[in-house]
C-alpha positions as protocol buffer text, in pm:
chain_id: "A"
residue {
  index: 1
  type: MET
  ca { x: 4740 y: 8989 z: 7091 }
}
residue {
  index: 2
  type: ASN
  ca { x: 4744 y: 8706 z: 7285 }
}
residue {
  index: 3
  type: THR
  ca { x: 4420 y: 8457 z: 7304 }
}
residue {
  index: 4
  type: GLU
  ca { x: 4359 y: 8137 z: 7381 }
}
residue {
  index: 5
  type: SER
  ca { x: 4152 y: 7815 z: 7425 }
}
residue {
  index: 6
  type: HIS
  ca { x: 4083 y: 7541 z: 7641 }
}
residue {
  index: 7
  type: GLY
  ca { x: 4063 y: 7177 z: 7529 }
}
residue {
  index: 8
  type: ALA
  ca { x: 4018 y: 6809 z: 7675 }
}
residue {
  index: 9
  type: CYS
  ca { x: 4386 y: 6788 z: 7759 }
}
residue {
  index: 10
  type: ALA
  ca { x: 4566 y: 7135 z: 7669 }
}
residue {
  index: 11
  type: THR
  ca { x: 4544 y: 7532 z: 7611 }
}
residue {
  index: 12
  type: SER
  ca { x: 4667 y: 7593 z: 7341 }
}
residue {
  index: 13
  type: ARG
  ca { x: 4740 y: 7983 z: 7299 }
}
residue {
  index: 14
  type: SER
  ca { x: 4868 y: 8254 z: 6982 }
}
residue {
  index: 15
  type: TRP
  ca { x: 5013 y: 8570 z: 7040 }
}
residue {
  index: 16
  type: ARG
  ca { x: 5024 y: 8822 z: 6701 }
}
residue {
  index: 17
  type: ARG
  ca { x: 5242 y: 9144 z: 6634 }
}
residue {
  index: 18
  type: ARG
  ca { x: 5320 y: 9401 z: 6377 }
}
residue {
  index: 19
  type: PHE
  ca { x: 5676 y: 9571 z: 6405 }
}
residue {
  index: 20
  type: THR
  ca { x: 5835 y: 9873 z: 6195 }
}
residue {
  index: 21
  type: PRO
  ca { x: 6101 y: 9715 z: 5992 }
}
residue {
  index: 22
  type: ALA
  ca { x: 6357 y: 9874 z: 6123 }
}
residue {
  index: 23
  type: PRO
  ca { x: 6675 y: 9735 z: 6310 }
}
residue {
  index: 24
  type: ARG
  ca { x: 6545 y: 9807 z: 6660 }
}
residue {
  index: 25
  type: SER
  ca { x: 6239 y: 9558 z: 6630 }
}
residue {
  index: 26
  type: VAL
  ca { x: 6419 y: 9250 z: 6642 }
}
residue {
  index: 27
  type: PRO
  ca { x: 6563 y: 9299 z: 6963 }
}
residue {
  index: 28
  type: ALA
  ca { x: 6189 y: 9371 z: 7062 }
}
residue {
  index: 29
  type: ALA
  ca { x: 6036 y: 9080 z: 6873 }
}
residue {
  index: 30
  type: ARG
  ca { x: 6339 y: 8902 z: 7064 }
}
residue {
  index: 31
  type: ARG
  ca { x: 6192 y: 9024 z: 7423 }
}
residue {
  index: 32
  type: GLU
  ca { x: 5815 y: 9024 z: 7374 }
}
residue {
  index: 33
  type: VAL
  ca { x: 5873 y: 8643 z: 7228 }
}
residue {
  index: 34
  type: LEU
  ca { x: 6028 y: 8551 z: 7513 }
}
residue {
  index: 35
  type: ALA
  ca { x: 5804 y: 8696 z: 7760 }
}
residue {
  index: 36
  type: THR
  ca { x: 5503 y: 8535 z: 7578 }
}
residue {
  index: 37
  type: LEU
  ca { x: 5744 y: 8153 z: 7608 }
}
residue {
  index: 38
  type: ALA
  ca { x: 5774 y: 8223 z: 7965 }
}
residue {
  index: 39
  type: GLU
  ca { x: 5360 y: 8349 z: 8051 }
}
residue {
  index: 40
  type: TRP
  ca { x: 5287 y: 7989 z: 7889 }
}
residue {
  index: 41
  type: SER
  ca { x: 5611 y: 7821 z: 8077 }
}
residue {
  index: 42
  type: VAL
  ca { x: 5737 y: 7681 z: 7760 }
}
residue {
  index: 43
  type: PRO
  ca { x: 6046 y: 7485 z: 7889 }
}
residue {
  index: 44
  type: PRO
  ca { x: 6382 y: 7736 z: 7873 }
}
residue {
  index: 45
  type: ASP
  ca { x: 6573 y: 7527 z: 7581 }
}
residue {
  index: 46
  type: ALA
  ca { x: 6268 y: 7549 z: 7336 }
}
residue {
  index: 47
  type: SER
  ca { x: 6195 y: 7920 z: 7443 }
}
residue {
  index: 48
  type: ASP
  ca { x: 6582 y: 7989 z: 7409 }
}
residue {
  index: 49
  type: THR
  ca { x: 6577 y: 7838 z: 7005 }
}
residue {
  index: 50
  type: ILE
  ca { x: 6248 y: 7985 z: 6913 }
}
residue {
  index: 51
  type: ALA
  ca { x: 6361 y: 8310 z: 7001 }
}
residue {
  index: 52
  type: LEU
  ca { x: 6676 y: 8251 z: 6810 }
}
residue {
  index: 53
  type: ILE
  ca { x: 6470 y: 8166 z: 6493 }
}
residue {
  index: 54
  type: VAL
  ca { x: 6195 y: 8488 z: 6570 }
}
residue {
  index: 55
  type: SER
  ca { x: 6521 y: 8695 z: 6592 }
}
residue {
  index: 56
  type: GLU
  ca { x: 6670 y: 8577 z: 6249 }
}
residue {
  index: 57
  type: LEU
  ca { x: 6336 y: 8574 z: 6033 }
}
residue {
  index: 58
  type: SER
  ca { x: 6251 y: 8886 z: 6201 }
}
residue {
  index: 59
  type: THR
  ca { x: 6631 y: 9015 z: 6078 }
}
residue {
  index: 60
  type: ASN
  ca { x: 6547 y: 8838 z: 5714 }
}
residue {
  index: 61
  type: ALA
  ca { x: 6243 y: 9072 z: 5722 }
}
residue {
  index: 62
  type: VAL
  ca { x: 6431 y: 9405 z: 5767 }
}
residue {
  index: 63
  type: ARG
  ca { x: 6728 y: 9312 z: 5508 }
}
residue {
  index: 64
  type: HIS
  ca { x: 6538 y: 9173 z: 5300 }
}
residue {
  index: 65
  type: GLY
  ca { x: 6130 y: 9183 z: 5316 }
}
residue {
  index: 66
  type: ARG
  ca { x: 6104 y: 9605 z: 5385 }
}
residue {
  index: 67
  type: VAL
  ca { x: 5872 y: 9719 z: 5172 }
}
residue {
  index: 68
  type: PRO
  ca { x: 5763 y: 10153 z: 5223 }
}
residue {
  index: 69
  type: GLY
  ca { x: 5476 y: 10198 z: 5436 }
}
residue {
  index: 70
  type: ARG
  ca { x: 5459 y: 9777 z: 5499 }
}
residue {
  index: 71
  type: LEU
  ca { x: 5516 y: 9655 z: 5837 }
}
residue {
  index: 72
  type: PHE
  ca { x: 5638 y: 9253 z: 5916 }
}
residue {
  index: 73
  type: GLU
  ca { x: 5438 y: 9032 z: 6135 }
}
residue {
  index: 74
  type: VAL
  ca { x: 5553 y: 8774 z: 6367 }
}
residue {
  index: 75
  type: VAL
  ca { x: 5314 y: 8512 z: 6505 }
}
residue {
  index: 76
  type: LEU
  ca { x: 5376 y: 8247 z: 6796 }
}
residue {
  index: 77
  type: ALA
  ca { x: 5092 y: 7896 z: 6812 }
}
residue {
  index: 78
  type: TYR
  ca { x: 5146 y: 7686 z: 7067 }
}
residue {
  index: 79
  type: ASP
  ca { x: 4947 y: 7327 z: 7139 }
}
residue {
  index: 80
  type: GLY
  ca { x: 5006 y: 7369 z: 7484 }
}
residue {
  index: 81
  type: GLU
  ca { x: 5219 y: 6971 z: 7450 }
}
residue {
  index: 82
  type: LYS
  ca { x: 5439 y: 6963 z: 7243 }
}
residue {
  index: 83
  type: SER
  ca { x: 5540 y: 7233 z: 6994 }
}
residue {
  index: 84
  type: VAL
  ca { x: 5582 y: 7600 z: 6915 }
}
residue {
  index: 85
  type: GLU
  ca { x: 5419 y: 7716 z: 6525 }
}
residue {
  index: 86
  type: ILE
  ca { x: 5637 y: 8068 z: 6438 }
}
residue {
  index: 87
  type: GLU
  ca { x: 5511 y: 8263 z: 6176 }
}
residue {
  index: 88
  type: VAL
  ca { x: 5720 y: 8547 z: 6038 }
}
residue {
  index: 89
  type: SER
  ca { x: 5528 y: 8759 z: 5723 }
}
residue {
  index: 90
  type: ASP
  ca { x: 5671 y: 9049 z: 5529 }
}
residue {
  index: 91
  type: ALA
  ca { x: 5547 y: 9247 z: 5213 }
}
residue {
  index: 92
  type: SER
  ca { x: 5816 y: 9144 z: 4995 }
}
residue {
  index: 93
  type: ARG
  ca { x: 5770 y: 8895 z: 4734 }
}
residue {
  index: 94
  type: CYS
  ca { x: 6136 y: 8805 z: 4719 }
}
residue {
  index: 95
  type: ARG
  ca { x: 6201 y: 8425 z: 4833 }
}
residue {
  index: 96
  type: PRO
  ca { x: 6457 y: 8330 z: 5035 }
}
residue {
  index: 97
  type: VAL
  ca { x: 6712 y: 8048 z: 4873 }
}
residue {
  index: 98
  type: LEU
  ca { x: 6875 y: 7811 z: 5147 }
}
residue {
  index: 99
  type: PRO
  ca { x: 7217 y: 7712 z: 5000 }
}
residue {
  index: 100
  type: VAL
  ca { x: 7165 y: 7347 z: 4931 }
}
residue {
  index: 101
  type: LEU
  ca { x: 7520 y: 7227 z: 4876 }
}
residue {
  index: 102
  type: PRO
  ca { x: 7781 y: 7130 z: 4985 }
}
residue {
  index: 103
  type: GLY
  ca { x: 8092 y: 7435 z: 4975 }
}
residue {
  index: 104
  type: SER
  ca { x: 7772 y: 7707 z: 4940 }
}
residue {
  index: 105
  type: PRO
  ca { x: 7732 y: 7822 z: 5264 }
}
residue {
  index: 106
  type: PRO
  ca { x: 7884 y: 8196 z: 5350 }
}
residue {
  index: 107
  type: ALA
  ca { x: 8252 y: 8223 z: 5362 }
}
residue {
  index: 108
  type: LEU
  ca { x: 8373 y: 8128 z: 5788 }
}
residue {
  index: 109
  type: ASP
  ca { x: 8406 y: 8524 z: 5763 }
}
residue {
  index: 110
  type: SER
  ca { x: 8110 y: 8663 z: 5651 }
}
residue {
  index: 111
  type: GLU
  ca { x: 7877 y: 8834 z: 5850 }
}
residue {
  index: 112
  type: SER
  ca { x: 7543 y: 8719 z: 5729 }
}
residue {
  index: 113
  type: GLY
  ca { x: 7407 y: 8463 z: 5507 }
}
residue {
  index: 114
  type: ARG
  ca { x: 7335 y: 8199 z: 5813 }
}
residue {
  index: 115
  type: GLY
  ca { x: 7011 y: 8294 z: 5931 }
}
residue {
  index: 116
  type: LEU
  ca { x: 6817 y: 7977 z: 5703 }
}
residue {
  index: 117
  type: LEU
  ca { x: 7071 y: 7741 z: 5773 }
}
residue {
  index: 118
  type: LEU
  ca { x: 7026 y: 7768 z: 6121 }
}
residue {
  index: 119
  type: VAL
  ca { x: 6676 y: 7774 z: 6134 }
}
residue {
  index: 120
  type: ALA
  ca { x: 6650 y: 7469 z: 5944 }
}
residue {
  index: 121
  type: ALA
  ca { x: 6896 y: 7329 z: 6236 }
}
residue {
  index: 122
  type: LEU
  ca { x: 6693 y: 7434 z: 6505 }
}
residue {
  index: 123
  type: SER
  ca { x: 6328 y: 7344 z: 6368 }
}
residue {
  index: 124
  type: ASP
  ca { x: 6153 y: 7046 z: 6393 }
}
residue {
  index: 125
  type: ALA
  ca { x: 5990 y: 7203 z: 6016 }
}
residue {
  index: 126
  type: TRP
  ca { x: 5995 y: 7508 z: 5822 }
}
residue {
  index: 127
  type: GLU
  ca { x: 5864 y: 7646 z: 5479 }
}
residue {
  index: 128
  type: VAL
  ca { x: 5816 y: 7944 z: 5319 }
}
residue {
  index: 129
  type: ARG
  ca { x: 5429 y: 7993 z: 5259 }
}
residue {
  index: 130
  type: ASP
  ca { x: 5329 y: 8270 z: 4969 }
}
residue {
  index: 131
  type: ARG
  ca { x: 5052 y: 8523 z: 5049 }
}
residue {
  index: 132
  type: GLY
  ca { x: 4841 y: 8792 z: 4894 }
}
residue {
  index: 133
  type: VAL
  ca { x: 5135 y: 9039 z: 4925 }
}
residue {
  index: 134
  type: GLY
  ca { x: 5414 y: 8902 z: 5026 }
}
residue {
  index: 135
  type: LYS
  ca { x: 5526 y: 8590 z: 5184 }
}
residue {
  index: 136
  type: THR
  ca { x: 5538 y: 8382 z: 5533 }
}
residue {
  index: 137
  type: LEU
  ca { x: 5818 y: 8181 z: 5666 }
}
residue {
  index: 138
  type: TRP
  ca { x: 5644 y: 7871 z: 5898 }
}
residue {
  index: 139
  type: VAL
  ca { x: 5856 y: 7744 z: 6164 }
}
residue {
  index: 140
  type: ARG
  ca { x: 5750 y: 7439 z: 6370 }
}
residue {
  index: 141
  type: VAL
  ca { x: 5966 y: 7391 z: 6668 }
}
residue {
  index: 142
  type: LEU
  ca { x: 5929 y: 7048 z: 6913 }
}
residue {
  index: 143
  type: THR
  ca { x: 5891 y: 7156 z: 7311 }
}
residue {
  index: 144
  type: ALA
  ca { x: 5856 y: 6852 z: 7488 }
}
């Protein structure tokens, strides 16, 4: 679903889509996000960053947030000027943990464990929000 609202200076837009918590949904989410951001004329560098974040959070939703019979949801909100907010929600109540101590990140040869580190490094702000069922990872990326 796409929606628009027109303000005095800019057009704010939003997009929402639910996905099956299966590995094939991660590239599908990334493609749809990139197409939506292009339609909104979000700068390419910001679009690539947002797509990477969506990919990482969608992967986490598939690997760690999967609950039988439940979908995960990706939401984008663009203020039309300065930032895009991203939400990826799943039905699991397990909250992700970001390694905070030096030396606690995954081993260099590890194939996983860096998603939230990337999200933290690439975003302007991020947080985990509890929901009635599950959780939402909220992220803001500056576009200007």
